[in-house]
Amino acid sequence: MTADGRIPLEFVTAIPVPRSDTLLVVGDGRTPPAVGAWADVAVINAVTSPFAHVAGCLCCTGRGEGIAAALGDIFRRRATGGVKWFTRIVVLPPTGQEAAWRAALAGDVLASARFAICPPGPA
């Protein structure tokens, strides 16, 4: 947890070493190895709409189906015991979609209240 009580959320480019206190969010439907070593794993499949970005970006689908809505549902299940308790989130977005996913989360009032999105690392 951060000092303000929000859950830290970090974007990564490769799946890190599993941690039992961490929720892993994976884009493009990729299932990581060692699923049981994480608090939970959320696999978000690509959008199949012809109007979606090439990599299946969820930023344009609105709160009903986007990354912010998915994390909102996971947050609710965490609060009600539907998933193991986690204190941090690691996100592996679809290739080329990190900026769009960051923008979708930053623009969502509930996601901003619940999650502290870590700044991008050095390029």
Tab-separated table of N, CA, C and O in Angstrom, residues 1-113:
chain	number	residue	atom	x	y	z
A	1	MET	N	0.836	-1.186	0.000
A	1	MET	CA	0.000	0.000	0.000
A	1	MET	C	0.880	1.247	0.000
A	1	MET	O	1.938	1.269	0.603
A	2	THR	N	0.366	2.280	-0.635
A	2	THR	CA	1.070	3.550	-0.616
A	2	THR	C	0.690	4.307	0.657
A	2	THR	O	-0.221	3.906	1.378
A	3	ALA	N	1.358	5.413	0.907
A	3	ALA	CA	1.079	6.200	2.106
A	3	ALA	C	-0.363	6.702	2.124
A	3	ALA	O	-0.940	6.895	3.192
A	4	ASP	N	-0.950	6.903	0.948
A	4	ASP	CA	-2.333	7.392	0.897
A	4	ASP	C	-3.357	6.255	0.857
A	4	ASP	O	-4.543	6.484	0.710
A	5	GLY	N	-2.910	5.012	0.986
A	5	GLY	CA	-3.818	3.867	1.066
A	5	GLY	C	-4.178	3.226	-0.254
A	5	GLY	O	-4.865	2.209	-0.284
A	6	ARG	N	-3.712	3.810	-1.373
A	6	ARG	CA	-4.013	3.206	-2.666
A	6	ARG	C	-3.071	2.033	-2.938
A	6	ARG	O	-1.982	1.945	-2.382
A	7	ILE	N	-3.515	1.148	-3.794
A	7	ILE	CA	-2.729	-0.030	-4.172
A	7	ILE	C	-1.768	0.367	-5.289
A	7	ILE	O	-2.202	0.876	-6.325
A	8	PRO	N	-0.453	0.140	-5.117
A	8	PRO	CA	0.486	0.478	-6.179
A	8	PRO	C	0.258	-0.401	-7.412
A	8	PRO	O	0.024	-1.603	-7.290
A	9	LEU	N	0.305	0.234	-8.583
A	9	LEU	CA	0.093	-0.458	-9.855
A	9	LEU	C	1.269	-0.123	-10.758
A	9	LEU	O	1.529	1.046	-11.041
A	10	GLU	N	1.995	-1.151	-11.168
A	10	GLU	CA	3.204	-0.971	-11.977
A	10	GLU	C	3.042	-1.653	-13.320
A	10	GLU	O	2.593	-2.800	-13.399
A	11	PHE	N	3.426	-0.966	-14.384
A	11	PHE	CA	3.438	-1.550	-15.718
A	11	PHE	C	4.811	-2.155	-15.979
A	11	PHE	O	5.834	-1.577	-15.604
A	12	VAL	N	4.833	-3.334	-16.607
A	12	VAL	CA	6.085	-4.017	-16.924
A	12	VAL	C	6.052	-4.465	-18.383
A	12	VAL	O	4.991	-4.509	-19.011
A	13	THR	N	7.231	-4.816	-18.908
A	13	THR	CA	7.318	-5.298	-20.289
A	13	THR	C	7.541	-6.800	-20.359
A	13	THR	O	7.497	-7.382	-21.437
A	14	ALA	N	7.799	-7.423	-19.232
A	14	ALA	CA	7.963	-8.878	-19.158
A	14	ALA	C	7.423	-9.341	-17.810
A	14	ALA	O	7.400	-8.575	-16.843
A	15	ILE	N	6.983	-10.571	-17.752
A	15	ILE	CA	6.421	-11.100	-16.513
A	15	ILE	C	7.538	-11.261	-15.485
A	15	ILE	O	8.515	-11.965	-15.723
A	16	PRO	N	7.409	-10.591	-14.334
A	16	PRO	CA	8.439	-10.690	-13.306
A	16	PRO	C	8.298	-11.972	-12.488
A	16	PRO	O	7.391	-12.773	-12.699
A	17	VAL	N	9.181	-12.127	-11.531
A	17	VAL	CA	9.130	-13.262	-10.607
A	17	VAL	C	7.825	-13.166	-9.822
A	17	VAL	O	7.481	-12.099	-9.311
A	18	PRO	N	7.070	-14.264	-9.722
A	18	PRO	CA	5.781	-14.230	-9.013
A	18	PRO	C	5.936	-13.857	-7.543
A	18	PRO	O	6.922	-14.196	-6.904
A	19	ARG	N	4.908	-13.147	-7.038
A	19	ARG	CA	4.849	-12.805	-5.617
A	19	ARG	C	3.437	-13.074	-5.138
A	19	ARG	O	2.463	-12.738	-5.804
A	20	SER	N	3.325	-13.656	-3.962
A	20	SER	CA	2.012	-14.040	-3.443
A	20	SER	C	1.168	-12.849	-2.998
A	20	SER	O	-0.027	-12.998	-2.756
A	21	ASP	N	1.756	-11.648	-2.907
A	21	ASP	CA	1.002	-10.455	-2.517
A	21	ASP	C	0.615	-9.598	-3.717
A	21	ASP	O	0.148	-8.481	-3.571
A	22	THR	N	0.813	-10.134	-4.931
A	22	THR	CA	0.663	-9.336	-6.142
A	22	THR	C	-0.364	-9.924	-7.095
A	22	THR	O	-0.357	-11.125	-7.366
A	23	LEU	N	-1.220	-9.049	-7.615
A	23	LEU	CA	-2.135	-9.410	-8.691
A	23	LEU	C	-1.405	-9.141	-9.995
A	23	LEU	O	-0.842	-8.069	-10.179
A	24	LEU	N	-1.395	-10.108	-10.894
A	24	LEU	CA	-0.789	-9.940	-12.209
A	24	LEU	C	-1.902	-9.768	-13.231
A	24	LEU	O	-2.823	-10.592	-13.303
A	25	VAL	N	-1.852	-8.690	-14.011
A	25	VAL	CA	-2.809	-8.445	-15.084
A	25	VAL	C	-2.051	-8.584	-16.395
A	25	VAL	O	-1.052	-7.898	-16.608
A	26	VAL	N	-2.514	-9.487	-17.244
A	26	VAL	CA	-1.829	-9.775	-18.497
A	26	VAL	C	-2.768	-9.480	-19.656
A	26	VAL	O	-3.898	-9.950	-19.688
A	27	GLY	N	-2.289	-8.720	-20.633
A	27	GLY	CA	-3.064	-8.420	-21.826
A	27	GLY	C	-2.790	-9.425	-22.923
A	27	GLY	O	-1.891	-10.260	-22.825
A	28	ASP	N	-3.573	-9.361	-23.984
A	28	ASP	CA	-3.440	-10.230	-25.158
A	28	ASP	C	-3.730	-11.694	-24.869
A	28	ASP	O	-3.350	-12.566	-25.637
A	29	GLY	N	-4.354	-12.000	-23.749
A	29	GLY	CA	-4.741	-13.371	-23.465
A	29	GLY	C	-3.586	-14.304	-23.153
A	29	GLY	O	-3.747	-15.510	-23.143
A	30	ARG	N	-2.404	-13.774	-22.888
A	30	ARG	CA	-1.251	-14.617	-22.565
A	30	ARG	C	-1.372	-15.134	-21.137
A	30	ARG	O	-1.562	-14.358	-20.213
A	31	THR	N	-1.283	-16.428	-20.951
A	31	THR	CA	-1.321	-16.989	-19.605
A	31	THR	C	0.111	-17.234	-19.147
A	31	THR	O	0.853	-17.965	-19.793
A	32	PRO	N	0.506	-16.629	-18.030
A	32	PRO	CA	1.888	-16.773	-17.572
A	32	PRO	C	2.130	-18.106	-16.885
A	32	PRO	O	1.182	-18.749	-16.426
A	33	PRO	N	3.394	-18.505	-16.813
A	33	PRO	CA	3.713	-19.691	-16.019
A	33	PRO	C	3.542	-19.378	-14.538
A	33	PRO	O	3.490	-18.214	-14.141
A	34	ALA	N	3.437	-20.383	-13.727
A	34	ALA	CA	3.344	-20.259	-12.262
A	34	ALA	C	2.156	-19.405	-11.840
A	34	ALA	O	2.273	-18.541	-10.983
A	35	VAL	N	0.992	-19.649	-12.426
A	35	VAL	CA	-0.203	-18.868	-12.112
A	35	VAL	C	-0.502	-18.908	-10.621
A	35	VAL	O	-0.841	-17.898	-10.016
A	36	GLY	N	-0.387	-20.055	-9.987
A	36	GLY	CA	-0.716	-20.201	-8.578
A	36	GLY	C	0.225	-19.490	-7.624
A	36	GLY	O	-0.072	-19.365	-6.447
A	37	ALA	N	1.358	-18.991	-8.103
A	37	ALA	CA	2.312	-18.305	-7.240
A	37	ALA	C	1.942	-16.844	-7.004
A	37	ALA	O	2.498	-16.197	-6.135
A	38	TRP	N	0.995	-16.327	-7.771
A	38	TRP	CA	0.513	-14.956	-7.622
A	38	TRP	C	-0.706	-14.951	-6.704
A	38	TRP	O	-1.362	-15.973	-6.529
A	39	ALA	N	-1.068	-13.787	-6.156
A	39	ALA	CA	-2.322	-13.676	-5.411
A	39	ALA	C	-3.473	-14.019	-6.350
A	39	ALA	O	-4.409	-14.709	-5.975
A	40	ASP	N	-3.390	-13.544	-7.594
A	40	ASP	CA	-4.351	-13.886	-8.636
A	40	ASP	C	-3.773	-13.410	-9.956
A	40	ASP	O	-2.861	-12.589	-9.983
A	41	VAL	N	-4.302	-13.937	-11.043
A	41	VAL	CA	-3.895	-13.528	-12.386
A	41	VAL	C	-5.152	-13.199	-13.169
A	41	VAL	O	-6.082	-13.998	-13.221
A	42	ALA	N	-5.177	-12.009	-13.750
A	42	ALA	CA	-6.285	-11.597	-14.606
A	42	ALA	C	-5.767	-11.534	-16.035
A	42	ALA	O	-4.844	-10.771	-16.329
A	43	VAL	N	-6.326	-12.354	-16.893
A	43	VAL	CA	-5.941	-12.362	-18.304
A	43	VAL	C	-7.020	-11.609	-19.072
A	43	VAL	O	-8.189	-11.992	-19.040
A	44	ILE	N	-6.631	-10.535	-19.710
A	44	ILE	CA	-7.574	-9.707	-20.451
A	44	ILE	C	-7.355	-9.955	-21.926
A	44	ILE	O	-6.271	-9.696	-22.462
A	45	ASN	N	-8.377	-10.475	-22.587
A	45	ASN	CA	-8.281	-10.792	-24.008
A	45	ASN	C	-8.439	-9.549	-24.858
A	45	ASN	O	-9.070	-8.573	-24.457
A	46	ALA	N	-7.898	-9.613	-26.046
A	46	ALA	CA	-7.965	-8.504	-26.983
A	46	ALA	C	-9.400	-8.272	-27.429
A	46	ALA	O	-10.199	-9.194	-27.519
A	47	VAL	N	-9.709	-7.033	-27.735
A	47	VAL	CA	-11.006	-6.674	-28.283
A	47	VAL	C	-11.035	-7.094	-29.745
A	47	VAL	O	-10.065	-6.910	-30.471
A	48	THR	N	-12.133	-7.669	-30.191
A	48	THR	CA	-12.197	-8.158	-31.561
A	48	THR	C	-12.912	-7.207	-32.509
A	48	THR	O	-13.077	-7.496	-33.676
A	49	SER	N	-13.328	-6.048	-32.025
A	49	SER	CA	-14.021	-5.077	-32.859
A	49	SER	C	-13.112	-4.592	-33.978
A	49	SER	O	-11.923	-4.345	-33.765
A	50	PRO	N	-13.643	-4.405	-35.194
A	50	PRO	CA	-12.812	-3.880	-36.278
A	50	PRO	C	-12.408	-2.433	-36.032
A	50	PRO	O	-11.519	-1.917	-36.683
A	51	PHE	N	-13.057	-1.759	-35.080
A	51	PHE	CA	-12.738	-0.378	-34.782
A	51	PHE	C	-11.718	-0.252	-33.663
A	51	PHE	O	-11.315	0.849	-33.309
A	52	ALA	N	-11.303	-1.366	-33.063
A	52	ALA	CA	-10.317	-1.349	-31.979
A	52	ALA	C	-8.928	-1.157	-32.564
A	52	ALA	O	-8.688	-1.424	-33.736
A	53	HIS	N	-8.012	-0.717	-31.741
A	53	HIS	CA	-6.628	-0.601	-32.197
A	53	HIS	C	-6.099	-1.965	-32.603
A	53	HIS	O	-6.591	-2.986	-32.144
A	54	VAL	N	-5.056	-1.949	-33.393
A	54	VAL	CA	-4.515	-3.190	-33.944
A	54	VAL	C	-4.193	-4.221	-32.876
A	54	VAL	O	-4.497	-5.389	-33.023
A	55	ALA	N	-3.603	-3.790	-31.756
A	55	ALA	CA	-3.186	-4.743	-30.728
A	55	ALA	C	-4.336	-5.133	-29.796
A	55	ALA	O	-4.124	-5.791	-28.805
A	56	GLY	N	-5.557	-4.731	-30.118
A	56	GLY	CA	-6.691	-5.096	-29.268
A	56	GLY	C	-6.822	-4.205	-28.058
A	56	GLY	O	-7.213	-4.654	-26.988
A	57	CYS	N	-6.546	-2.952	-28.221
A	57	CYS	CA	-6.565	-1.989	-27.131
A	57	CYS	C	-7.922	-1.921	-26.449
A	57	CYS	O	-8.957	-1.906	-27.105
A	58	LEU	N	-7.924	-1.875	-25.143
A	58	LEU	CA	-9.161	-1.752	-24.383
A	58	LEU	C	-9.463	-0.316	-23.999
A	58	LEU	O	-10.468	-0.047	-23.356
A	59	CYS	N	-8.628	0.623	-24.415
A	59	CYS	CA	-8.825	2.002	-23.984
A	59	CYS	C	-10.052	2.639	-24.608
A	59	CYS	O	-10.607	3.588	-24.059
A	60	CYS	N	-10.479	2.162	-25.746
A	60	CYS	CA	-11.584	2.799	-26.468
A	60	CYS	C	-12.938	2.158	-26.201
A	60	CYS	O	-13.931	2.592	-26.766
A	61	THR	N	-12.986	1.134	-25.416
A	61	THR	CA	-14.245	0.423	-25.234
A	61	THR	C	-15.093	0.990	-24.112
A	61	THR	O	-16.170	0.494	-23.864
A	62	GLY	N	-14.628	1.998	-23.434
A	62	GLY	CA	-15.417	2.604	-22.363
A	62	GLY	C	-15.295	1.834	-21.065
A	62	GLY	O	-14.663	0.792	-20.990
A	63	ARG	N	-15.921	2.322	-20.012
A	63	ARG	CA	-15.786	1.713	-18.697
A	63	ARG	C	-16.389	0.323	-18.650
A	63	ARG	O	-16.010	-0.505	-17.845
A	64	GLY	N	-17.331	0.013	-19.517
A	64	GLY	CA	-17.991	-1.281	-19.481
A	64	GLY	C	-17.082	-2.460	-19.748
A	64	GLY	O	-17.308	-3.546	-19.245
A	65	GLU	N	-16.054	-2.292	-20.541
A	65	GLU	CA	-15.210	-3.430	-20.905
A	65	GLU	C	-13.721	-3.160	-20.807
A	65	GLU	O	-12.931	-4.033	-21.096
A	66	GLY	N	-13.303	-1.976	-20.454
A	66	GLY	CA	-11.897	-1.616	-20.467
A	66	GLY	C	-11.117	-2.091	-19.257
A	66	GLY	O	-11.640	-2.744	-18.352
A	67	ILE	N	-9.844	-1.730	-19.248
A	67	ILE	CA	-8.946	-2.126	-18.170
A	67	ILE	C	-9.424	-1.563	-16.832
A	67	ILE	O	-9.351	-2.241	-15.809
A	68	ALA	N	-9.958	-0.348	-16.821
A	68	ALA	CA	-10.438	0.243	-15.566
A	68	ALA	C	-11.606	-0.567	-15.005
A	68	ALA	O	-11.672	-0.819	-13.804
A	69	ALA	N	-12.510	-0.990	-15.863
A	69	ALA	CA	-13.656	-1.792	-15.411
A	69	ALA	C	-13.193	-3.156	-14.908
A	69	ALA	O	-13.688	-3.652	-13.895
A	70	ALA	N	-12.229	-3.756	-15.598
A	70	ALA	CA	-11.716	-5.068	-15.177
A	70	ALA	C	-11.072	-4.964	-13.801
A	70	ALA	O	-11.314	-5.800	-12.921
A	71	LEU	N	-10.266	-3.925	-13.592
A	71	LEU	CA	-9.636	-3.753	-12.280
A	71	LEU	C	-10.661	-3.393	-11.213
A	71	LEU	O	-10.514	-3.774	-10.052
A	72	GLY	N	-11.715	-2.676	-11.584
A	72	GLY	CA	-12.784	-2.378	-10.632
A	72	GLY	C	-13.459	-3.644	-10.148
A	72	GLY	O	-13.750	-3.807	-8.957
A	73	ASP	N	-13.700	-4.575	-11.073
A	73	ASP	CA	-14.315	-5.853	-10.702
A	73	ASP	C	-13.386	-6.662	-9.801
A	73	ASP	O	-13.817	-7.244	-8.805
A	74	ILE	N	-12.115	-6.670	-10.121
A	74	ILE	CA	-11.144	-7.400	-9.296
A	74	ILE	C	-11.043	-6.767	-7.910
A	74	ILE	O	-10.979	-7.470	-6.896
A	75	PHE	N	-11.083	-5.442	-7.835
A	75	PHE	CA	-11.043	-4.758	-6.544
A	75	PHE	C	-12.247	-5.157	-5.687
A	75	PHE	O	-12.115	-5.427	-4.489
A	76	ARG	N	-13.420	-5.223	-6.312
A	76	ARG	CA	-14.633	-5.637	-5.591
A	76	ARG	C	-14.483	-7.067	-5.085
A	76	ARG	O	-14.796	-7.362	-3.932
A	77	ARG	N	-13.981	-7.972	-5.937
A	77	ARG	CA	-13.808	-9.359	-5.509
A	77	ARG	C	-12.762	-9.471	-4.406
A	77	ARG	O	-12.878	-10.302	-3.515
A	78	ARG	N	-11.739	-8.636	-4.428
A	78	ARG	CA	-10.728	-8.615	-3.356
A	78	ARG	C	-11.393	-8.226	-2.041
A	78	ARG	O	-11.161	-8.835	-1.002
A	79	ALA	N	-12.247	-7.204	-2.082
A	79	ALA	CA	-12.916	-6.713	-0.873
A	79	ALA	C	-13.905	-7.727	-0.306
A	79	ALA	O	-14.135	-7.757	0.907
A	80	THR	N	-14.473	-8.570	-1.158
A	80	THR	CA	-15.484	-9.532	-0.705
A	80	THR	C	-14.935	-10.943	-0.550
A	80	THR	O	-15.693	-11.875	-0.284
A	81	GLY	N	-13.617	-11.101	-0.710
A	81	GLY	CA	-12.995	-12.410	-0.514
A	81	GLY	C	-13.054	-13.316	-1.726
A	81	GLY	O	-12.735	-14.504	-1.623
A	82	GLY	N	-13.415	-12.784	-2.870
A	82	GLY	CA	-13.499	-13.590	-4.088
A	82	GLY	C	-12.152	-13.905	-4.709
A	82	GLY	O	-12.034	-14.827	-5.512
A	83	VAL	N	-11.133	-13.134	-4.364
A	83	VAL	CA	-9.754	-13.408	-4.788
A	83	VAL	C	-8.863	-13.244	-3.559
A	83	VAL	O	-9.244	-12.587	-2.590
A	84	LYS	N	-7.683	-13.846	-3.619
A	84	LYS	CA	-6.738	-13.683	-2.517
A	84	LYS	C	-6.393	-12.212	-2.349
A	84	LYS	O	-6.363	-11.453	-3.318
A	85	TRP	N	-6.148	-11.813	-1.123
A	85	TRP	CA	-5.795	-10.424	-0.825
A	85	TRP	C	-4.469	-10.095	-1.493
A	85	TRP	O	-3.508	-10.863	-1.416
A	86	PHE	N	-4.415	-8.966	-2.175
A	86	PHE	CA	-3.170	-8.520	-2.789
A	86	PHE	C	-2.909	-7.085	-2.368
A	86	PHE	O	-3.831	-6.334	-2.067
A	87	THR	N	-1.631	-6.717	-2.330
A	87	THR	CA	-1.262	-5.369	-1.916
A	87	THR	C	-0.576	-4.590	-3.027
A	87	THR	O	-0.195	-3.443	-2.834
A	88	ARG	N	-0.404	-5.209	-4.176
A	88	ARG	CA	0.165	-4.520	-5.332
A	88	ARG	C	-0.320	-5.191	-6.610
A	88	ARG	O	-0.796	-6.324	-6.574
A	89	ILE	N	-0.188	-4.454	-7.707
A	89	ILE	CA	-0.610	-4.960	-9.011
A	89	ILE	C	0.514	-4.736	-10.008
A	89	ILE	O	1.132	-3.665	-10.036
A	90	VAL	N	0.771	-5.759	-10.823
A	90	VAL	CA	1.712	-5.654	-11.926
A	90	VAL	C	0.910	-5.883	-13.206
A	90	VAL	O	0.148	-6.843	-13.300
A	91	VAL	N	1.081	-4.978	-14.176
A	91	VAL	CA	0.324	-5.044	-15.428
A	91	VAL	C	1.284	-5.242	-16.596
A	91	VAL	O	2.226	-4.465	-16.776
A	92	LEU	N	1.035	-6.282	-17.390
A	92	LEU	CA	1.767	-6.521	-18.630
A	92	LEU	C	0.779	-6.277	-19.775
A	92	LEU	O	0.001	-7.163	-20.131
A	93	PRO	N	0.753	-5.038	-20.318
A	93	PRO	CA	-0.233	-4.723	-21.352
A	93	PRO	C	0.141	-5.340	-22.696
A	93	PRO	O	1.280	-5.784	-22.883
A	94	PRO	N	-0.804	-5.347	-23.640
A	94	PRO	CA	-0.465	-5.805	-24.988
A	94	PRO	C	0.653	-4.921	-25.552
A	94	PRO	O	0.757	-3.744	-25.206
A	95	THR	N	1.453	-5.475	-26.419
A	95	THR	CA	2.559	-4.745	-27.023
A	95	THR	C	2.063	-3.439	-27.634
A	95	THR	O	1.094	-3.424	-28.387
A	96	GLY	N	2.713	-2.348	-27.265
A	96	GLY	CA	2.387	-1.041	-27.810
A	96	GLY	C	1.189	-0.357	-27.182
A	96	GLY	O	0.796	0.725	-27.621
A	97	GLN	N	0.597	-0.931	-26.139
A	97	GLN	CA	-0.616	-0.366	-25.561
A	97	GLN	C	-0.443	0.186	-24.154
A	97	GLN	O	-1.412	0.582	-23.527
A	98	GLU	N	0.786	0.239	-23.650
A	98	GLU	CA	0.971	0.734	-22.285
A	98	GLU	C	0.435	2.145	-22.127
A	98	GLU	O	-0.292	2.441	-21.167
A	99	ALA	N	0.746	3.046	-23.039
A	99	ALA	CA	0.292	4.431	-22.923
A	99	ALA	C	-1.234	4.512	-22.924
A	99	ALA	O	-1.822	5.266	-22.149
A	100	ALA	N	-1.876	3.731	-23.774
A	100	ALA	CA	-3.338	3.740	-23.840
A	100	ALA	C	-3.939	3.192	-22.544
A	100	ALA	O	-4.924	3.742	-22.035
A	101	TRP	N	-3.361	2.118	-22.006
A	101	TRP	CA	-3.876	1.548	-20.753
A	101	TRP	C	-3.636	2.511	-19.596
A	101	TRP	O	-4.483	2.682	-18.733
A	102	ARG	N	-2.474	3.168	-19.575
A	102	ARG	CA	-2.202	4.163	-18.530
A	102	ARG	C	-3.237	5.290	-18.594
A	102	ARG	O	-3.773	5.712	-17.576
A	103	ALA	N	-3.491	5.773	-19.805
A	103	ALA	CA	-4.446	6.871	-19.984
A	103	ALA	C	-5.846	6.448	-19.552
A	103	ALA	O	-6.563	7.221	-18.912
A	104	ALA	N	-6.239	5.222	-19.888
A	104	ALA	CA	-7.564	4.736	-19.502
A	104	ALA	C	-7.698	4.676	-17.986
A	104	ALA	O	-8.738	5.040	-17.437
A	105	LEU	N	-6.653	4.238	-17.296
A	105	LEU	CA	-6.699	4.156	-15.831
A	105	LEU	C	-6.636	5.545	-15.200
A	105	LEU	O	-7.370	5.840	-14.264
A	106	ALA	N	-5.771	6.397	-15.728
A	106	ALA	CA	-5.630	7.747	-15.173
A	106	ALA	C	-6.905	8.561	-15.373
A	106	ALA	O	-7.238	9.409	-14.541
A	107	GLY	N	-7.635	8.290	-16.440
A	107	GLY	CA	-8.858	9.020	-16.719
A	107	GLY	C	-10.091	8.481	-16.020
A	107	GLY	O	-11.172	9.046	-16.139
A	108	ASP	N	-9.946	7.396	-15.282
A	108	ASP	CA	-11.076	6.794	-14.592
A	108	ASP	C	-11.028	7.194	-13.117
A	108	ASP	O	-10.057	6.909	-12.418
A	109	VAL	N	-12.080	7.838	-12.647
A	109	VAL	CA	-12.110	8.358	-11.277
A	109	VAL	C	-11.947	7.244	-10.251
A	109	VAL	O	-11.186	7.384	-9.283
A	110	LEU	N	-12.654	6.127	-10.430
A	110	LEU	CA	-12.561	5.039	-9.452
A	110	LEU	C	-11.175	4.394	-9.458
A	110	LEU	O	-10.618	4.101	-8.403
A	111	ALA	N	-10.617	4.170	-10.648
A	111	ALA	CA	-9.283	3.573	-10.719
A	111	ALA	C	-8.249	4.492	-10.063
A	111	ALA	O	-7.374	4.029	-9.332
A	112	SER	N	-8.366	5.791	-10.306
A	112	SER	CA	-7.424	6.745	-9.704
A	112	SER	C	-7.546	6.780	-8.186
A	112	SER	O	-6.570	7.012	-7.489
A	113	ALA	N	-8.751	6.551	-7.675
A	113	ALA	CA	-8.951	6.551	-6.225
A	113	ALA	C	-8.423	5.282	-5.573
A	113	ALA	O	-7.993	5.305	-4.417
